[in-house]
XYZ file of C-alpha atoms in Angstrom:
428
model
C -11.077 101.153 -23.076
C -11.297 103.321 -26.177
C -8.111 104.968 -27.430
C -8.285 108.696 -26.648
C -4.983 109.636 -28.286
C -5.081 112.129 -31.133
C -2.891 113.625 -33.826
C -3.964 117.103 -34.886
C -1.954 118.623 -37.727
C 1.054 116.591 -36.605
C 0.724 117.429 -32.904
C 0.276 114.247 -30.855
C -1.523 114.133 -27.538
C -2.515 111.275 -25.175
C -6.085 112.607 -25.123
C -8.015 115.434 -26.829
C -8.310 117.577 -23.697
C -6.066 120.647 -23.756
C -5.872 123.716 -21.581
C -6.582 126.845 -23.610
C -4.203 129.778 -23.718
C -5.338 131.642 -20.615
C -4.524 132.154 -16.905
C -4.381 128.363 -16.203
C -1.360 128.106 -18.557
C 0.494 131.177 -17.333
C 3.358 129.296 -15.666
C 5.298 126.080 -15.999
C 4.161 124.990 -12.548
C 0.507 125.195 -13.593
C 1.043 123.292 -16.825
C 3.014 120.529 -15.132
C 0.384 120.113 -12.420
C -2.256 119.947 -15.130
C -0.353 117.212 -16.953
C 0.003 115.297 -13.686
C -3.769 115.557 -13.253
C -4.384 114.031 -16.677
C -4.618 116.821 -19.254
C -3.286 115.823 -22.660
C -1.954 119.184 -23.776
C -1.714 122.878 -23.037
C -1.574 126.055 -25.074
C 0.722 128.435 -23.212
C -0.691 131.834 -22.252
C 0.027 134.172 -25.141
C 3.571 135.506 -25.385
C 4.403 138.897 -26.869
C 5.840 142.267 -26.112
C 5.891 143.141 -22.405
C 2.549 144.538 -21.220
C 1.080 145.724 -17.935
C -2.282 144.355 -16.815
C -4.926 146.065 -14.711
C -5.572 144.771 -11.204
C -9.338 144.366 -11.615
C -9.795 141.982 -14.564
C -12.810 139.646 -14.415
C -16.576 139.874 -14.186
C -19.211 137.179 -14.537
C -22.809 136.472 -15.434
C -24.624 134.144 -13.023
C -27.869 132.415 -13.977
C -30.486 131.202 -11.516
C -27.980 130.284 -8.860
C -25.332 128.939 -11.209
C -22.111 130.847 -10.781
C -20.087 131.973 -13.809
C -22.469 131.005 -16.582
C -20.354 133.461 -18.549
C -16.973 134.986 -17.708
C -15.732 138.334 -18.970
C -12.107 139.443 -18.811
C -10.067 142.511 -19.695
C -6.787 140.725 -19.034
C -4.172 140.913 -21.758
C -1.374 138.532 -22.728
C 1.275 137.362 -20.257
C 3.026 140.072 -18.292
C 5.868 137.706 -17.414
C 9.254 138.195 -19.174
C 9.755 136.268 -22.397
C 13.001 134.702 -21.177
C 11.237 133.264 -18.141
C 8.393 131.871 -20.231
C 10.667 130.272 -22.807
C 12.820 128.704 -20.088
C 9.752 127.208 -18.394
C 8.316 125.929 -21.693
C 11.553 124.085 -22.395
C 11.523 122.579 -18.914
C 7.916 121.419 -19.228
C 8.603 119.801 -22.584
C 11.715 118.106 -21.211
C 9.772 116.610 -18.299
C 6.636 115.722 -20.283
C 7.798 114.670 -23.750
C 4.556 112.833 -24.575
C 2.217 115.727 -23.816
C 1.329 118.438 -26.307
C 2.844 121.839 -25.579
C 1.692 124.586 -27.922
C 2.879 128.174 -27.607
C 0.482 131.030 -28.313
C 2.096 134.079 -29.905
C 0.998 137.664 -30.524
C 3.371 140.375 -31.690
C 3.260 143.478 -33.841
C 2.574 143.055 -37.542
C 6.221 142.972 -38.535
C 7.720 140.111 -40.516
C 11.102 140.108 -38.765
C 9.516 140.220 -35.304
C 7.347 137.220 -36.114
C 10.340 135.316 -37.485
C 12.304 135.965 -34.293
C 9.467 134.830 -32.012
C 8.897 131.658 -34.010
C 12.573 130.715 -33.848
C 12.744 131.350 -30.104
C 9.632 129.235 -29.635
C 11.045 126.334 -31.621
C 14.231 126.433 -29.553
C 12.149 125.358 -26.537
C 11.159 122.073 -28.171
C 7.467 123.025 -28.250
C 5.185 120.834 -30.372
C 3.314 123.620 -32.099
C 2.493 127.296 -32.378
C -0.887 128.993 -32.035
C -1.228 132.444 -33.603
C -3.536 134.566 -31.452
C -5.642 136.462 -33.979
C -8.656 136.551 -31.701
C -8.191 138.688 -28.569
C -10.934 141.345 -28.793
C -9.719 143.851 -26.212
C -6.616 145.808 -25.328
C -4.215 144.206 -27.777
C -6.613 144.816 -30.679
C -6.272 148.532 -29.990
C -2.586 148.097 -30.759
C -3.224 146.443 -34.112
C -2.982 142.866 -32.837
C -5.419 140.112 -31.826
C -8.853 140.459 -33.423
C -7.638 143.498 -35.371
C -5.751 140.920 -37.421
C -8.345 138.146 -37.274
C -11.134 140.376 -38.558
C -9.261 141.115 -41.785
C -8.701 137.988 -43.909
C -5.834 139.586 -45.819
C -3.953 140.258 -42.570
C -4.668 136.745 -41.322
C -3.263 135.270 -44.525
C -0.224 137.535 -44.634
C 0.977 137.005 -41.058
C 0.374 133.268 -41.311
C 2.575 133.274 -44.415
C 5.310 135.120 -42.514
C 5.205 132.538 -39.727
C 5.216 129.578 -42.122
C 8.306 130.963 -43.865
C 10.391 129.907 -40.866
C 8.247 127.531 -38.808
C 9.198 123.858 -38.866
C 6.526 122.789 -36.353
C 2.724 122.836 -36.904
C 0.993 126.226 -36.848
C -2.603 126.689 -35.672
C -4.423 129.980 -36.228
C -6.772 131.029 -33.422
C -9.822 132.705 -34.947
C -11.981 135.498 -33.585
C -15.754 135.037 -33.350
C -16.176 138.805 -33.668
C -16.711 138.513 -37.393
C -19.685 138.100 -39.721
C -18.630 134.833 -41.363
C -15.994 132.660 -39.692
C -15.347 130.719 -42.890
C -13.707 133.780 -44.492
C -11.087 133.840 -41.732
C -10.576 130.075 -41.876
C -10.055 130.189 -45.634
C -7.540 132.992 -45.211
C -5.626 131.014 -42.598
C -5.529 127.992 -44.886
C -4.385 130.130 -47.812
C -1.560 131.434 -45.638
C -0.411 127.872 -44.986
C -1.905 127.201 -41.554
C -1.775 123.561 -40.487
C -5.020 123.952 -38.551
C -7.294 126.413 -36.763
C -8.505 126.825 -33.203
C -11.757 128.553 -32.283
C -13.483 130.370 -30.834
C -11.624 133.082 -29.006
C -13.629 135.293 -26.663
C -16.622 137.384 -27.699
C -16.618 141.154 -27.303
C -18.799 142.013 -24.324
C -19.801 144.147 -21.384
C -21.350 141.873 -18.791
C -23.032 144.279 -16.407
C -23.215 147.776 -14.951
C -23.153 148.690 -11.270
C -26.475 150.492 -10.715
C -25.094 152.538 -7.814
C -21.782 153.736 -9.255
C -22.910 153.495 -12.919
C -19.557 151.869 -13.764
C -19.448 148.724 -15.921
C -17.770 145.657 -14.439
C -14.946 144.833 -13.909
C -14.412 148.336 -12.561
C -11.031 150.046 -12.769
C -11.064 153.384 -10.899
C -14.668 154.044 -11.872
C -14.317 152.976 -15.495
C -14.178 149.758 -17.492
C -13.664 148.503 -21.024
C -15.209 145.982 -23.360
C -13.751 142.558 -22.657
C -13.701 138.977 -23.864
C -16.666 136.739 -22.979
C -16.306 132.975 -22.498
C -17.725 130.110 -20.482
C -20.828 127.895 -20.899
C -22.847 130.799 -22.318
C -20.770 130.919 -25.525
C -20.883 127.206 -26.327
C -23.758 127.404 -28.864
C -21.916 130.108 -30.813
C -18.711 128.084 -30.769
C -20.436 124.898 -31.950
C -21.997 126.771 -34.865
C -18.684 128.264 -35.975
C -16.777 125.003 -35.633
C -19.404 123.209 -37.720
C -19.334 125.949 -40.361
C -15.624 125.393 -40.964
C -15.984 121.605 -40.921
C -18.829 121.787 -43.473
C -17.209 124.338 -45.797
C -15.712 122.474 -48.799
C -12.831 124.968 -48.840
C -11.809 124.190 -45.237
C -13.299 120.754 -44.546
C -9.815 119.198 -44.442
C -8.451 121.805 -42.013
C -7.838 120.300 -38.542
C -9.819 122.048 -35.793
C -9.121 122.590 -32.112
C -12.505 123.451 -30.601
C -12.897 126.051 -27.857
C -15.859 127.680 -26.130
C -17.734 126.747 -22.980
C -16.475 123.185 -22.679
C -17.030 122.040 -19.096
C -17.834 118.315 -19.343
C -17.067 115.286 -21.490
C -20.473 115.737 -23.110
C -19.525 119.221 -24.264
C -16.288 117.836 -25.661
C -18.099 115.041 -27.487
C -20.363 117.583 -29.186
C -17.367 119.585 -30.428
C -15.726 116.420 -31.733
C -18.936 115.325 -33.465
C -18.955 118.674 -35.252
C -15.399 118.375 -36.505
C -12.929 119.128 -33.712
C -9.917 116.901 -33.138
C -8.775 118.452 -29.866
C -10.764 120.602 -27.441
C -9.486 123.417 -25.266
C -10.805 124.303 -21.815
C -10.373 127.503 -19.827
C -13.325 128.825 -17.798
C -14.235 125.474 -16.241
C -10.677 125.111 -14.941
C -10.688 128.667 -13.600
C -13.916 127.755 -11.783
C -13.271 124.212 -10.550
C -9.575 123.494 -11.014
C -7.542 120.926 -12.951
C -9.311 117.982 -11.280
C -12.261 118.105 -13.702
C -10.118 116.237 -16.230
C -10.753 112.946 -14.391
C -14.476 113.009 -15.167
C -13.830 114.271 -18.691
C -11.485 111.421 -19.573
C -13.571 108.723 -17.880
C -16.824 110.045 -19.311
C -15.609 110.258 -22.903
C -13.962 106.857 -22.690
C -17.117 105.198 -21.321
C -19.246 106.917 -23.961
C -17.038 105.619 -26.771
C -17.193 102.117 -25.267
C -20.994 102.300 -25.194
C -21.035 103.358 -28.835
C -18.714 100.522 -29.802
C -15.959 102.866 -30.951
C -12.355 101.826 -30.459
C -10.954 105.337 -30.869
C -12.075 108.922 -30.318
C -11.130 109.550 -33.933
C -14.154 107.477 -35.006
C -16.404 110.105 -33.424
C -14.977 113.085 -35.247
C -17.279 114.894 -37.644
C -20.165 112.434 -37.527
C -22.721 115.196 -36.997
C -21.451 117.593 -39.662
C -23.565 116.115 -42.474
C -26.669 116.368 -40.275
C -26.536 120.175 -40.411
C -28.287 121.492 -43.496
C -29.863 124.661 -44.833
C -33.355 125.339 -43.509
C -34.767 125.065 -47.016
C -33.831 121.367 -47.091
C -35.613 120.366 -43.871
C -38.662 118.087 -44.081
C -41.777 120.218 -43.568
C -43.843 117.062 -43.176
C -41.966 115.816 -40.121
C -44.658 116.291 -37.473
C -44.229 116.155 -33.685
C -46.665 117.065 -30.919
C -46.309 117.477 -27.187
C -47.247 114.607 -24.903
C -47.672 115.140 -21.159
C -47.050 112.306 -18.698
C -49.824 113.034 -16.211
C -48.286 110.797 -13.542
C -45.044 112.752 -13.620
C -46.721 116.169 -13.860
C -46.502 118.261 -10.662
C -49.274 120.636 -11.762
C -47.187 123.814 -11.744
C -48.889 125.145 -14.873
C -45.682 126.625 -16.291
C -46.159 124.904 -19.639
C -49.627 126.451 -19.936
C -48.348 129.937 -19.154
C -45.419 129.648 -21.544
C -47.529 128.300 -24.395
C -50.495 130.594 -23.818
C -48.488 133.814 -23.498
C -45.364 133.017 -25.495
C -46.202 130.445 -28.134
C -49.260 128.894 -29.830
C -52.000 128.535 -27.196
C -51.923 124.753 -27.522
C -52.182 123.757 -23.841
C -55.368 123.842 -21.814
C -55.413 124.248 -18.038
C -58.009 123.790 -15.321
C -57.961 123.416 -11.523
C -57.899 119.886 -10.124
C -59.296 118.514 -6.894
C -55.882 118.450 -5.214
C -55.204 122.125 -5.862
C -52.796 121.571 -8.737
C -53.235 122.740 -12.294
C -54.378 120.026 -14.669
C -52.828 120.605 -18.094
C -53.525 118.906 -21.412
C -52.423 119.347 -25.012
C -54.839 120.798 -27.562
C -53.621 118.553 -30.349
C -55.063 120.375 -33.339
C -53.356 123.594 -32.171
C -49.941 122.141 -31.278
C -47.169 122.952 -33.767
C -44.565 120.861 -31.951
C -42.361 123.870 -31.176
C -40.790 122.187 -28.082
C -41.282 125.191 -25.759
C -43.419 123.342 -23.200
C -40.843 120.554 -22.885
C -38.083 123.115 -22.458
C -39.726 125.017 -19.609
C -41.066 121.960 -17.762
C -39.143 121.516 -14.473
C -39.650 117.730 -14.459
C -37.330 115.704 -16.672
C -39.155 113.678 -19.330
C -42.590 114.794 -18.137
C -43.277 116.459 -21.475
C -41.930 114.712 -24.556
C -42.314 115.346 -28.255
C -43.902 112.438 -30.101
C -43.639 111.979 -33.851
C -47.046 111.827 -35.561
C -47.396 109.817 -38.797
C -48.813 111.819 -41.706
C -50.182 110.763 -45.054
C -47.665 112.744 -47.064
C -44.184 112.184 -48.411
C -41.243 114.212 -47.096
C -41.372 117.726 -48.524
C -38.769 120.489 -48.364
C -39.421 124.197 -48.867
C -37.859 124.043 -52.327
C -40.065 121.098 -53.283
C -43.130 122.908 -51.986
C -42.230 126.090 -53.869
C -41.573 124.231 -57.102
C -44.800 122.263 -56.862
C -43.045 118.891 -56.629
C -44.050 118.341 -53.001
C -47.241 118.502 -50.943
C -47.631 119.702 -47.382
C -49.451 117.718 -44.738
C -52.327 119.586 -42.989
C -51.030 122.287 -40.622
C -52.478 123.337 -37.235
C -53.281 126.773 -38.635
C -55.635 125.064 -41.085
C -57.904 124.367 -38.104
C -57.911 127.930 -36.684
């Protein structure tokens, strides 16, 4: 079996799967049960000044029968006493010395306060610290969380304060509620961060009750913007992780990837785009700690199939395959191909293409009452839409079409050094 052990910024873990700082890591009992189930590490639910949470805290977005496609929360950091948390962290680390225990911290922007919290954290024997500069609600109104993460100067300054006294690795958790994530990552690195974790939750309001007019989750007839997570945010997280991995200024900064990870496949994608460890929250809140069994087995089997002896061989292998649009080959041609034997005659591809794309699919009634669809080849631009809406797996595929033209980028075309192959619009 492939070796799943990792070392991220000096923090060792038996596998890359960590619990994110969230409700599943609120108590020592939860973390220990997670480690027994097979999780490699855990980031403790954020510690800070005592707060009081609302009772109504979560709302969700369901999609076509799938529950919790996205999860919204207005919950703040831990409301449990610091002494209790620190005592439990020490106990967990004593019982599970080979698992990664990272403590998430968020306190007021005061140098001495940060120094005190770091020292108390290190007294527990924790393996690392995660600075929560990402929470977009509640705490940000008090000058913490994303209020820090959205200002690179603040990110750099507080990281410097922490690194003045920290003797264990420090990860900075970045907010996605920012125009360019690389600015925040550069600031964290400048402040001395040993690595970054991302993304934190996205500012959101998930829905409104059409009878009471109150947004959800409802607290006495009102609500607040909250943090959005779950499978719905994965594409945004992948983009931001890859941006940091591809930025020359931060390419050497270790990354702990977060955002919609529910399966080993999700985790593999984050690792391919530069993550060393991955953190999971919503999937555990939905299905429990037991999902780690499939995640570990699935990733291990995948690495075996790829002939990789270690998960570290997978890291970053897709980063170089992301490029600026201007560098893409405009002469790479694909067209839709419909497997008529697999087609169920629903006509959805025709409707989607005719009303929403390029009118490249013809349709006519067949003898058996189904819709007979076919591709109008000289109109097809290979946009992929028909294959995406088709309810039958592999019924519609995109086939590469050879062209009598060399590869040509937009810059080559603009400069006159490249020639475009004939386009569908040339025929209409």
